[in-house]
XYZ file of C-alpha atoms in Angstrom:
705
model
C 125.154 148.132 138.257
C 122.203 149.331 140.295
C 119.224 147.013 140.491
C 116.240 147.932 138.402
C 113.837 146.185 140.735
C 113.210 146.527 144.437
C 110.960 144.132 146.188
C 109.735 144.221 149.729
C 107.495 142.041 151.850
C 104.426 143.668 153.280
C 102.109 141.462 155.274
C 103.049 138.307 153.449
C 102.664 139.937 149.906
C 105.255 141.170 147.445
C 104.889 144.467 145.561
C 107.120 145.774 142.703
C 108.473 149.241 142.499
C 108.709 151.142 139.185
C 107.741 148.361 136.776
C 108.031 150.584 133.759
C 111.850 150.835 134.119
C 112.238 147.116 133.272
C 110.581 147.684 129.876
C 112.738 150.801 129.558
C 115.870 148.863 130.142
C 114.899 146.028 127.830
C 114.035 148.475 125.075
C 117.305 150.384 125.446
C 119.301 147.896 123.386
C 122.027 147.427 126.109
C 122.214 143.618 125.757
C 125.379 143.227 127.860
C 123.758 144.281 131.062
C 122.321 141.822 133.646
C 119.380 142.153 135.858
C 121.526 142.034 138.944
C 118.665 143.096 141.145
C 117.233 139.649 140.723
C 120.080 138.128 142.762
C 119.734 134.840 144.533
C 118.472 135.150 148.073
C 119.204 132.790 150.880
C 115.504 132.177 150.971
C 114.240 130.320 147.881
C 110.918 132.017 148.116
C 112.588 135.408 147.808
C 113.716 134.575 144.307
C 110.297 133.522 143.314
C 108.745 136.615 144.806
C 111.108 138.917 142.880
C 109.377 137.807 139.625
C 105.776 137.912 140.677
C 104.951 141.245 139.022
C 104.095 140.570 135.414
C 104.085 143.927 133.581
C 101.576 144.336 130.745
C 102.468 147.020 128.147
C 98.835 146.915 127.127
C 97.341 148.370 130.235
C 100.466 149.449 132.261
C 99.204 147.512 135.269
C 100.520 144.579 137.231
C 99.062 141.114 136.862
C 97.506 140.187 140.186
C 97.705 136.488 139.586
C 101.407 135.675 138.994
C 102.431 132.617 136.864
C 104.546 130.409 139.097
C 106.227 128.672 136.134
C 107.952 131.897 135.280
C 109.230 132.219 138.897
C 110.479 128.623 138.897
C 112.303 129.200 135.598
C 113.943 132.334 136.951
C 115.031 130.548 140.135
C 116.585 127.688 138.160
C 118.530 130.138 135.972
C 119.651 132.209 138.920
C 121.022 129.250 140.782
C 123.507 128.803 137.948
C 125.003 132.355 138.085
C 123.206 134.437 140.653
C 121.752 136.784 137.986
C 119.663 136.915 134.860
C 121.305 138.195 131.720
C 119.603 140.369 129.099
C 118.317 137.598 126.828
C 116.978 135.482 129.769
C 115.162 138.475 131.197
C 113.562 139.132 127.822
C 112.570 135.462 127.500
C 110.795 135.548 130.844
C 109.034 138.855 130.084
C 108.087 137.782 126.583
C 106.558 134.546 128.004
C 104.519 136.494 130.475
C 103.148 138.796 127.745
C 102.372 135.803 125.466
C 100.561 134.024 128.313
C 98.355 137.089 128.852
C 97.487 137.227 125.153
C 99.550 140.304 124.391
C 101.021 138.757 121.199
C 102.373 141.899 119.662
C 104.002 143.012 122.928
C 105.454 139.543 123.387
C 106.864 139.618 119.867
C 108.451 143.068 120.540
C 110.181 141.653 123.568
C 111.319 138.453 121.816
C 112.700 140.402 118.888
C 115.108 142.041 121.211
C 116.869 138.703 121.794
C 119.987 138.307 119.618
C 119.328 134.782 118.408
C 122.563 134.725 116.361
C 124.568 135.621 119.381
C 123.014 133.077 121.829
C 122.874 130.175 119.343
C 126.611 129.223 119.705
C 126.343 129.338 123.524
C 123.244 127.142 123.396
C 124.921 124.636 121.157
C 127.979 124.509 123.420
C 125.709 123.955 126.486
C 123.886 121.099 124.830
C 127.180 119.601 123.618
C 128.492 119.643 127.218
C 125.321 117.947 128.270
C 125.836 115.191 125.701
C 129.503 114.678 126.851
C 128.349 114.524 130.416
C 125.713 111.872 129.490
C 128.275 109.827 127.644
C 130.751 110.197 130.509
C 133.622 110.445 127.953
C 134.799 113.883 128.886
C 137.061 114.516 131.860
C 136.738 118.296 131.468
C 135.155 120.088 134.402
C 134.765 123.385 132.546
C 131.619 125.324 133.111
C 129.231 125.501 130.133
C 128.465 128.983 128.716
C 125.014 128.928 130.252
C 122.919 126.585 132.390
C 120.743 123.964 130.801
C 117.779 125.793 132.320
C 118.761 129.029 130.552
C 119.149 127.205 127.338
C 115.654 125.785 127.844
C 114.326 129.229 128.630
C 115.747 130.751 125.453
C 114.627 127.831 123.297
C 111.067 128.263 124.609
C 111.342 131.961 123.786
C 112.263 131.163 120.219
C 109.252 128.809 120.022
C 106.909 131.450 121.461
C 108.303 134.013 118.994
C 107.420 131.576 116.140
C 103.903 131.163 117.579
C 103.499 134.949 117.889
C 104.530 135.422 114.219
C 102.098 132.672 113.262
C 99.325 134.453 115.158
C 100.063 137.621 113.201
C 100.072 135.871 109.829
C 103.821 136.130 109.246
C 104.111 132.399 108.499
C 107.497 132.273 106.645
C 109.156 134.223 109.440
C 107.531 131.964 111.977
C 108.823 128.917 110.164
C 112.336 130.265 109.970
C 112.261 131.065 113.729
C 110.963 127.584 114.628
C 113.612 125.964 112.393
C 116.300 127.545 114.613
C 115.309 125.258 117.480
C 115.486 122.130 115.312
C 118.843 123.251 113.888
C 120.394 123.856 117.276
C 119.368 120.497 118.675
C 120.275 118.573 115.565
C 123.786 120.074 115.305
C 124.349 119.475 118.943
C 123.370 115.813 118.866
C 124.445 114.531 115.465
C 123.831 110.844 116.521
C 120.345 111.629 117.824
C 119.118 112.587 121.262
C 119.904 110.213 124.100
C 116.888 108.672 125.753
C 117.381 110.527 129.001
C 117.870 113.866 127.352
C 116.451 116.666 129.400
C 114.319 114.360 131.393
C 113.799 116.887 134.208
C 113.382 119.940 132.085
C 111.172 121.644 129.619
C 113.649 121.346 126.806
C 112.174 118.098 125.440
C 108.664 119.498 125.583
C 109.729 122.575 123.690
C 111.570 120.444 121.104
C 108.500 118.249 120.618
C 106.345 121.288 119.918
C 108.877 122.770 117.545
C 109.348 119.547 115.551
C 105.513 119.239 115.115
C 104.961 122.891 114.400
C 107.621 123.502 111.844
C 106.029 121.640 108.873
C 102.645 123.186 109.657
C 104.215 126.651 109.421
C 105.820 125.830 106.093
C 102.400 124.689 104.772
C 100.865 127.974 105.934
C 103.684 129.785 104.185
C 102.707 127.968 100.985
C 106.058 126.190 100.815
C 105.168 122.472 100.326
C 108.751 121.409 99.489
C 110.036 122.732 102.826
C 107.022 121.269 104.603
C 107.806 117.825 103.163
C 111.412 118.109 104.161
C 110.458 119.098 107.666
C 108.036 116.171 108.001
C 110.782 113.738 106.859
C 113.263 115.375 109.182
C 110.808 114.984 112.043
C 110.209 111.291 111.391
C 113.638 110.116 110.284
C 115.730 111.751 113.071
C 115.797 110.690 116.661
C 113.983 113.412 118.645
C 112.589 111.196 121.480
C 109.064 112.099 120.463
C 106.247 110.503 122.351
C 103.988 108.004 120.515
C 101.024 110.441 120.172
C 103.126 113.289 118.708
C 104.782 110.930 116.220
C 101.362 109.594 115.153
C 100.027 113.089 114.548
C 103.072 114.031 112.454
C 102.703 110.786 110.415
C 99.018 111.416 109.762
C 99.463 115.077 108.791
C 102.353 114.187 106.457
C 100.364 111.423 104.835
C 97.423 113.850 104.217
C 99.816 116.371 102.683
C 101.317 113.742 100.347
C 97.870 112.507 99.231
C 95.998 115.770 98.690
C 98.655 118.524 98.081
C 98.389 118.120 94.306
C 102.199 118.157 93.793
C 104.701 115.409 93.440
C 107.602 115.419 95.936
C 111.001 113.983 95.348
C 111.265 110.493 96.879
C 113.040 110.299 100.252
C 116.755 109.595 100.403
C 116.891 106.749 102.882
C 120.627 105.914 102.961
C 120.350 104.252 106.295
C 117.822 101.601 105.047
C 118.882 98.124 104.232
C 118.974 97.075 100.597
C 115.934 94.852 101.124
C 113.871 97.570 102.814
C 111.006 99.200 101.031
C 111.816 102.720 99.807
C 108.694 104.718 98.548
C 109.106 106.051 94.989
C 106.345 108.713 94.944
C 103.830 110.568 97.142
C 101.183 107.815 97.107
C 103.673 105.066 98.182
C 105.079 107.205 100.946
C 101.581 108.046 102.180
C 100.520 104.404 102.088
C 103.634 103.460 104.127
C 102.885 106.082 106.795
C 99.135 105.124 106.996
C 99.910 101.436 107.252
C 102.328 102.196 110.121
C 99.564 104.130 111.864
C 97.054 101.374 111.282
C 99.545 98.832 112.772
C 99.876 101.126 115.830
C 96.045 101.115 116.249
C 96.012 97.288 115.968
C 98.668 97.027 118.656
C 96.731 99.563 120.722
C 99.672 101.984 120.904
C 97.496 104.887 119.908
C 93.728 105.570 120.020
C 91.515 104.463 117.126
C 91.216 107.004 114.417
C 88.645 106.074 111.730
C 89.993 108.690 109.307
C 93.230 106.724 108.977
C 91.462 103.808 107.354
C 89.588 106.291 105.176
C 92.808 107.909 103.906
C 94.425 104.490 103.380
C 91.462 103.263 101.456
C 91.697 106.292 99.092
C 95.510 105.872 98.706
C 95.356 102.229 97.875
C 92.380 102.717 95.596
C 94.116 105.270 93.416
C 97.263 103.219 93.359
C 95.492 99.960 92.439
C 96.382 98.284 95.682
C 92.842 97.229 96.758
C 94.013 93.638 97.565
C 96.545 95.154 99.894
C 93.825 97.207 101.518
C 91.723 94.095 101.983
C 94.651 92.406 103.693
C 94.956 95.365 106.104
C 91.257 95.277 106.895
C 91.247 91.573 107.445
C 94.095 91.961 110.012
C 92.083 94.496 112.106
C 91.141 93.122 115.457
C 87.496 92.721 116.345
C 86.023 95.898 117.774
C 88.101 98.290 115.697
C 85.429 98.393 113.020
C 81.907 96.965 112.927
C 81.626 93.468 111.454
C 79.057 94.615 108.835
C 81.345 97.561 107.923
C 84.221 95.073 107.556
C 82.178 92.948 105.183
C 81.233 95.999 103.161
C 84.787 97.427 102.900
C 86.168 94.009 101.931
C 83.543 93.424 99.237
C 84.432 96.832 97.711
C 88.139 95.981 97.815
C 87.739 92.637 96.121
C 85.256 94.016 93.553
C 87.689 96.741 92.639
C 90.504 94.195 92.337
C 88.416 92.147 89.889
C 87.561 89.310 92.392
C 83.821 89.725 91.933
C 82.781 86.322 93.222
C 84.681 86.852 96.503
C 82.990 90.215 96.816
C 79.635 88.597 96.180
C 80.271 85.983 98.936
C 81.074 88.818 101.380
C 77.898 90.675 100.440
C 75.875 87.476 100.926
C 77.255 87.368 104.507
C 76.389 91.023 105.039
C 72.835 90.631 103.663
C 72.089 87.537 105.769
C 68.948 87.795 107.779
C 71.006 87.853 110.985
C 73.264 90.747 109.828
C 71.978 93.687 107.674
C 69.492 92.296 105.093
C 68.174 95.714 104.137
C 71.537 97.387 103.475
C 70.733 99.256 100.200
C 74.314 99.852 99.029
C 75.112 96.195 99.525
C 71.939 95.076 97.789
C 72.700 97.277 94.800
C 76.276 96.145 94.570
C 75.257 92.434 94.824
C 72.664 92.954 92.048
C 75.334 94.637 89.852
C 77.685 91.673 90.273
C 74.993 89.054 89.615
C 73.646 90.866 86.575
C 76.938 90.382 84.737
C 76.565 86.578 84.829
C 73.466 84.937 83.394
C 73.689 82.007 85.866
C 73.508 84.500 88.748
C 70.933 86.773 87.236
C 68.011 85.402 89.157
C 69.785 86.216 92.386
C 70.521 89.693 91.039
C 66.813 90.160 90.371
C 66.056 89.327 93.981
C 68.654 91.775 95.333
C 67.371 94.628 93.075
C 63.743 94.029 94.199
C 64.817 93.987 97.794
C 66.525 97.270 97.391
C 63.395 98.826 95.883
C 61.360 97.537 98.881
C 63.884 98.996 101.353
C 63.919 102.392 99.643
C 60.078 102.785 99.612
C 60.125 105.931 97.448
C 62.659 107.636 99.758
C 65.290 108.401 97.169
C 64.529 108.743 93.502
C 68.230 108.611 92.560
C 68.839 105.266 94.282
C 65.542 103.922 93.049
C 66.535 104.728 89.462
C 69.784 102.751 90.006
C 67.844 99.830 91.497
C 65.436 99.779 88.497
C 68.408 99.873 86.129
C 70.058 96.928 87.816
C 66.776 95.062 87.871
C 66.470 95.570 84.169
C 70.054 94.386 83.587
C 69.495 91.230 85.696
C 66.205 90.461 83.970
C 67.920 90.826 80.579
C 70.708 88.458 81.631
C 68.206 85.984 82.984
C 66.334 85.945 79.686
C 69.467 84.741 77.919
C 69.432 81.363 79.834
C 65.660 80.887 79.797
C 64.749 77.618 78.185
C 61.103 78.291 77.317
C 60.373 80.980 74.733
C 57.518 82.327 76.865
C 59.760 82.818 79.811
C 62.398 84.519 77.717
C 59.869 86.829 76.217
C 58.433 87.692 79.629
C 61.871 88.451 81.078
C 62.753 90.631 78.090
C 59.515 92.636 78.474
C 60.141 93.112 82.198
C 63.682 94.140 81.524
C 62.620 96.919 79.131
C 59.888 97.982 81.526
C 62.354 98.322 84.427
C 64.952 100.200 82.305
C 62.314 102.560 80.933
C 61.087 103.250 84.636
C 64.759 104.118 85.474
C 64.901 106.394 82.401
C 61.727 108.213 83.353
C 62.931 108.775 86.936
C 66.143 110.390 85.630
C 64.380 112.260 82.762
C 66.521 110.326 80.253
C 69.664 112.129 81.403
C 71.589 109.365 82.997
C 74.131 108.031 80.439
C 74.418 104.616 82.106
C 70.719 104.001 82.103
C 70.401 105.284 78.503
C 73.191 102.861 77.528
C 71.512 99.809 79.003
C 68.155 100.849 77.662
C 69.613 101.210 74.187
C 71.530 97.908 74.560
C 68.321 96.011 75.503
C 66.408 97.478 72.580
C 69.245 96.547 70.306
C 69.433 92.940 71.719
C 65.791 92.555 70.987
C 66.477 93.856 67.485
C 64.371 96.998 67.923
C 66.642 99.016 65.671
C 67.367 100.054 62.112
C 70.731 99.329 60.290
C 72.506 102.571 59.445
C 76.004 101.462 58.603
C 76.931 104.532 56.626
C 75.982 106.938 59.435
C 77.824 104.721 61.896
C 81.039 104.847 59.813
C 80.789 108.653 59.679
C 80.567 108.775 63.499
C 83.513 106.378 63.753
C 85.621 108.645 61.527
C 84.740 111.665 63.634
C 85.711 109.778 66.788
C 89.049 108.760 65.194
C 89.816 112.395 64.451
C 89.405 113.306 68.123
C 91.232 110.261 69.511
C 94.986 109.730 70.090
C 96.751 107.043 67.974
C 97.169 104.714 70.949
C 93.472 104.767 71.741
C 92.148 104.078 68.289
C 92.305 100.310 68.509
C 88.653 99.452 69.136
C 87.463 102.245 66.949
C 89.525 101.012 63.951
C 88.276 97.480 64.443
C 84.638 98.674 64.506
C 85.216 100.710 61.340
C 86.678 97.673 59.607
C 83.673 95.478 60.527
C 81.334 98.270 59.250
C 83.120 98.362 55.990
C 82.994 94.605 55.628
C 79.292 94.553 56.476
C 78.722 96.980 53.606
C 80.690 94.673 51.252
C 83.783 96.949 51.203
C 86.198 94.093 51.836
C 89.408 95.837 50.555
C 88.661 98.940 52.684
C 88.117 96.657 55.651
C 91.457 94.997 55.100
C 93.144 98.427 54.939
C 91.569 99.400 58.235
C 92.737 96.147 59.860
C 96.341 96.697 58.530
C 96.285 100.255 59.987
C 95.124 98.806 63.385
C 97.883 96.196 63.334
C 100.480 98.914 62.812
C 99.184 100.795 65.812
C 99.257 97.642 67.905
C 102.771 96.775 66.799
C 104.051 100.197 68.003
C 102.304 99.634 71.263
C 103.807 96.230 71.803
C 107.283 97.608 71.281
C 106.707 100.452 73.738
C 104.869 98.250 76.215
C 107.224 95.476 77.250
C 106.059 92.282 78.913
C 107.789 93.347 82.164
C 106.299 96.746 82.474
C 103.849 97.746 85.235
C 101.161 98.757 82.822
C 101.280 95.346 81.094
C 100.932 93.576 84.382
C 97.939 95.720 85.336
C 96.219 94.954 82.035
C 97.059 91.312 82.451
C 95.607 91.190 85.964
C 92.395 92.808 84.767
C 91.893 90.085 82.190
C 92.656 92.476 79.254
C 96.189 91.691 78.100
C 97.557 94.028 75.380
C 97.903 91.016 72.984
C 94.203 90.104 73.082
C 93.036 92.734 70.664
C 95.815 91.876 68.206
C 94.875 88.198 68.434
C 91.269 88.958 67.525
C 92.330 91.285 64.652
C 94.372 88.515 63.033
C 91.401 86.208 63.228
C 89.121 88.860 61.729
C 91.603 89.527 58.937
C 92.011 85.795 58.241
C 88.186 85.482 57.926
C 88.165 88.234 55.295
C 90.860 86.585 53.264
C 88.965 83.262 53.433
C 85.880 84.984 51.970
C 88.204 86.205 49.144
C 89.754 82.741 48.763
C 93.149 84.133 49.489
C 94.245 81.048 51.321
C 97.958 81.915 51.724
C 97.164 85.319 53.335
C 94.685 83.687 55.628
C 97.374 81.090 56.705
C 99.831 83.830 57.347
C 97.301 85.635 59.698
C 96.659 82.387 61.571
C 100.376 81.780 62.061
C 100.734 85.281 63.475
C 97.901 84.705 65.936
C 99.406 81.325 66.970
C 102.583 83.112 67.887
C 100.591 85.303 70.300
C 98.412 82.465 71.784
C 98.316 78.896 70.596
C 95.510 77.958 72.996
C 92.624 79.868 71.382
C 89.206 78.525 70.461
C 88.799 81.451 68.023
C 91.948 80.545 66.126
C 91.000 76.822 65.888
C 87.634 77.838 64.612
C 89.039 80.119 61.885
C 91.450 77.397 60.896
C 88.512 75.032 60.481
C 86.678 77.539 58.295
C 89.815 77.731 56.173
C 89.885 73.988 55.720
C 86.197 74.070 54.999
C 86.732 76.659 52.311
C 89.369 74.416 50.745
C 86.967 71.457 50.840
C 88.991 69.598 53.554
C 85.965 68.743 55.649
C 87.597 66.095 57.899
C 90.435 68.520 58.861
C 87.787 71.190 59.427
C 85.935 68.915 61.827
C 89.119 68.206 63.787
C 89.796 72.000 64.044
C 86.261 72.631 65.257
C 86.565 69.833 67.789
C 89.811 71.362 69.066
C 87.983 74.685 69.536
C 85.229 73.052 71.494
C 87.781 71.241 73.665
C 89.234 74.675 74.571
C 85.783 76.261 75.004
C 82.792 73.961 75.086
C 80.413 76.997 74.756
C 82.044 78.380 71.557
C 78.863 78.961 69.476
C 80.583 79.541 66.123
C 82.308 76.184 66.362
C 79.101 74.426 67.243
C 77.354 75.876 64.216
C 80.274 75.195 61.926
C 80.409 71.594 63.150
C 76.751 71.104 62.318
C 77.236 72.630 58.851
C 80.145 70.246 58.028
C 78.274 67.233 59.353
C 75.241 68.113 57.212
C 77.443 68.427 54.129
C 79.007 64.975 54.942
C 75.480 63.571 55.306
C 76.289 62.261 58.664
C 73.680 61.618 61.401
C 71.049 64.319 61.463
C 70.581 63.833 65.249
C 74.188 64.968 65.866
C 73.773 67.897 63.563
C 70.476 68.883 65.343
C 72.214 68.501 68.687
C 74.939 70.951 67.801
C 72.502 73.462 66.388
C 70.057 73.282 69.375
C 73.016 73.652 71.723
C 74.173 76.773 69.873
C 70.671 78.323 70.006
C 70.462 77.600 73.753
C 73.603 79.717 74.195
C 72.774 82.339 71.564
C 69.136 82.702 70.550
C 70.022 85.502 68.129
C 72.441 83.484 65.969
C 70.980 83.778 62.455
C 73.271 81.058 60.993
C 72.065 78.511 63.527
C 68.475 79.202 62.736
C 69.197 79.020 59.002
C 70.973 75.700 59.191
C 68.332 74.284 61.517
C 65.776 75.262 58.823
C 67.781 73.398 56.215
C 67.817 70.356 58.470
C 63.994 70.443 58.885
C 63.540 71.025 55.151
C 65.659 68.010 54.308
C 63.377 65.800 56.422
C 60.547 66.415 53.898
C 57.623 65.927 56.377
C 54.729 68.561 56.316
C 55.295 69.449 59.993
C 58.997 69.747 59.272
C 58.363 72.134 56.385
C 56.360 74.429 58.741
C 59.205 74.399 61.275
C 61.703 75.020 58.530
C 59.706 78.060 57.418
C 59.686 79.473 60.946
C 63.413 78.929 61.205
C 64.013 80.656 57.889
C 61.865 83.552 58.925
C 63.767 83.955 62.221
C 67.112 83.704 60.366
C 66.098 86.347 57.871
C 64.908 88.788 60.495
C 68.052 88.258 62.669
C 70.347 88.655 59.712
C 68.754 91.855 58.614
C 69.092 93.329 62.062
C 72.408 91.792 63.022
C 74.955 94.333 64.324
C 78.370 94.759 62.762
C 79.856 94.423 66.260
C 78.327 92.350 69.026
C 76.407 94.527 71.502
C 77.831 92.642 74.576
C-alpha cells in the first residue's frame, strides 16, 4: 500500500505533504489498512520527524509547535512492528486534536476506533505481560500488540471519555471510561503487580480512569454506579499513589454523607470475621474519613482541614461524639491550633453529655494566657454553668464577660448572652441563703431575660420560654387548669401514640389538681398501656435503649414515676391495696428509688404506722439526702409523734433551703411556730401561713423545672 505521508528534510526542518489525505483515510472506514508510510527509519529522529505535523480540522493548518510526546509514542509503537495500524494512527491524531482543544474533532477521530475489536487484543497483551512478570510461561509467542500500543489505545479511550464529558454526554463518558477499568481488571484478576508498566504511561492512564469513573457517574446522576465505582477503586489493587487514593476516599465519603440516598452496605468477603464492616452510609463515610485522618497524623498526605469538618459532621449525626473527641486528642501538635482543639473537644464532650469535662476544657481555653475573650466559648461555658445552681455564679461571670467582649457588635449574640445571664442569675437565686440576695438575683434575672426579649422583639422561642419560666417560678401567673387541659387534649390529637407519654402524665396531674381523681387514674392507666407496648417493642439490648440510657433518660424512668403518681392518688382515696400494687410494680423496675421509699412512707403514714413511715423516709434520704418531700414528711411525722421540735425544725429549714417554693414546708413550719405559743412565734407562724397560702394557690400542676 502506498504511503499517505511523505516527509523530507529541508535545512534541518521537516515539512508534511498533503496533510488532508490523512484525515481522508481515517474517515474512509478502512480499518484494516496500516499507515505504512510511517515505517521505521534507521535514524531514530526520522521516525519522530514523520509525526511532527499535527493536522487541525478546525483551521486546516499545521501546528508549528509539535508535541514530542506524540512522536515518542509513535516511535515506541513502530519499533514493535514497523508500522502503525488504523486504530493507533487514530489514537495519535485524536490525542493531538484533544491537546489543541479541538474536542469535537478529537471525539470524531476517537469514535472511528473499534473499541470492541481492539479490547480482546489489549487483554491478551496485558495477560502476556502478567505471565512474563510472573516468569511462569515458557511461551515465546508474540503478543497481539506491543505494550506501547496498548497504552496508546487505552489513553485514547480515556481521552474519548474526557471529550464526551466536556460535551455534557456524561453517561457515554462513564461507559467509555469503564472500558479501561474492565480491561485491566479482567487481565489481572489477582490485582496489578507492583512493577506493572513502570516505564510506560499505562499506569498513569489507569490512575486517571479509576479516579474519573465515579465522578462521571455522579455527573450522569447515577449514584448507585458512582458508589460501586468508588468501592471498586478502593477495594481492588490498582497500584494507585497515596494522593490519588486519598482524593478518591475523600470524594467517596462526601458522596456518602451528603447524597441524600442510602446505599447498600459493601460486600467485604475478604475481610476477617473480626474486622469492622460498615452497615450504612454514615459508618462507611466515618471509616473513610478516619483513615484519611490517620494518614494526616502519619504525615503521608498533606493536612486537609475539611476532613476533620466532614468527620465532625458524620460523628455528630451518628451520636459518636466521644469517638470524635478521641480522634481529635490523637492529633499531633501543629495539625490544629491548641485553642481550636480545646473548643472542638468541649463541643464533643458537651454533645456526649459530659458537661463537666466540657466545662474544664472551656476553662482552659478561657484562661488569661489562652483566649479569654472567645465569645462562643464564654457563651457555652455560661450555658453549662447555668444548669447547676452551684456553678451559677461562674456562669454569671462568663455571660457578663461575653457581653463586654461583644460591645454592641452583634445584637443576636448579645441577646443570647443576656438570656444565659438571666438563666444563671435565676439558678444562683435558688441557692442564696439570705432573702434579700435571692430577691435581688431574681429581679436581675427577669431584667436580663426581658432585655434579651426586647432585642429579639419577643420572637425567639428559647428566650420566651426562659422568660415565662422565670415569671412562673416567681409565681407571677394565674392558674387556668381547664384551659391547660384543653390545650393538652389538642396536643394529644396531633401526637403519635408513642410520643404521648409526658402529655398524658401532665393531663392526669391537671385532672387531679381539679379534684377529678378518677379521671386522673384513667389517664394514668392509659399512659401505662402505652409504656407497656413501648417496653415490649424496645428491648433492653436495642441500640435505642442504650442511647436513652447513656443520656440519663432510660425508657423505664417515666413508668417508674407514673407508678408512684398513681400510688399517691390511691393513698388519697385510702385504697391501700391498689397503692401497694403500684409500689410493687415500681420496685420491679428499680428498687433503689428515693421516690418509691417516700411514697411507701406516705402509705404507712396514711395507715397510722408512723414508725414504719419514719423508716421509709429515712431510707429515701439515705438514697438522696436532698429529697425535699422526704424531709418535709419526716418533719410532719416527728411533729405528730411529739418528738423534739429542734429536729422537726431542722428538717423543715433544710427543705426550704433546697426549695423555697414548697408550700407544705412553710405550712408545717407555721404549725411548729404556732405550737410554741410565744407572741414572736405567733407572728412568724402568721408569715409562714401567708407564704404557704400564696404558694399553694399558685402552685403548678407540674414542676416548671
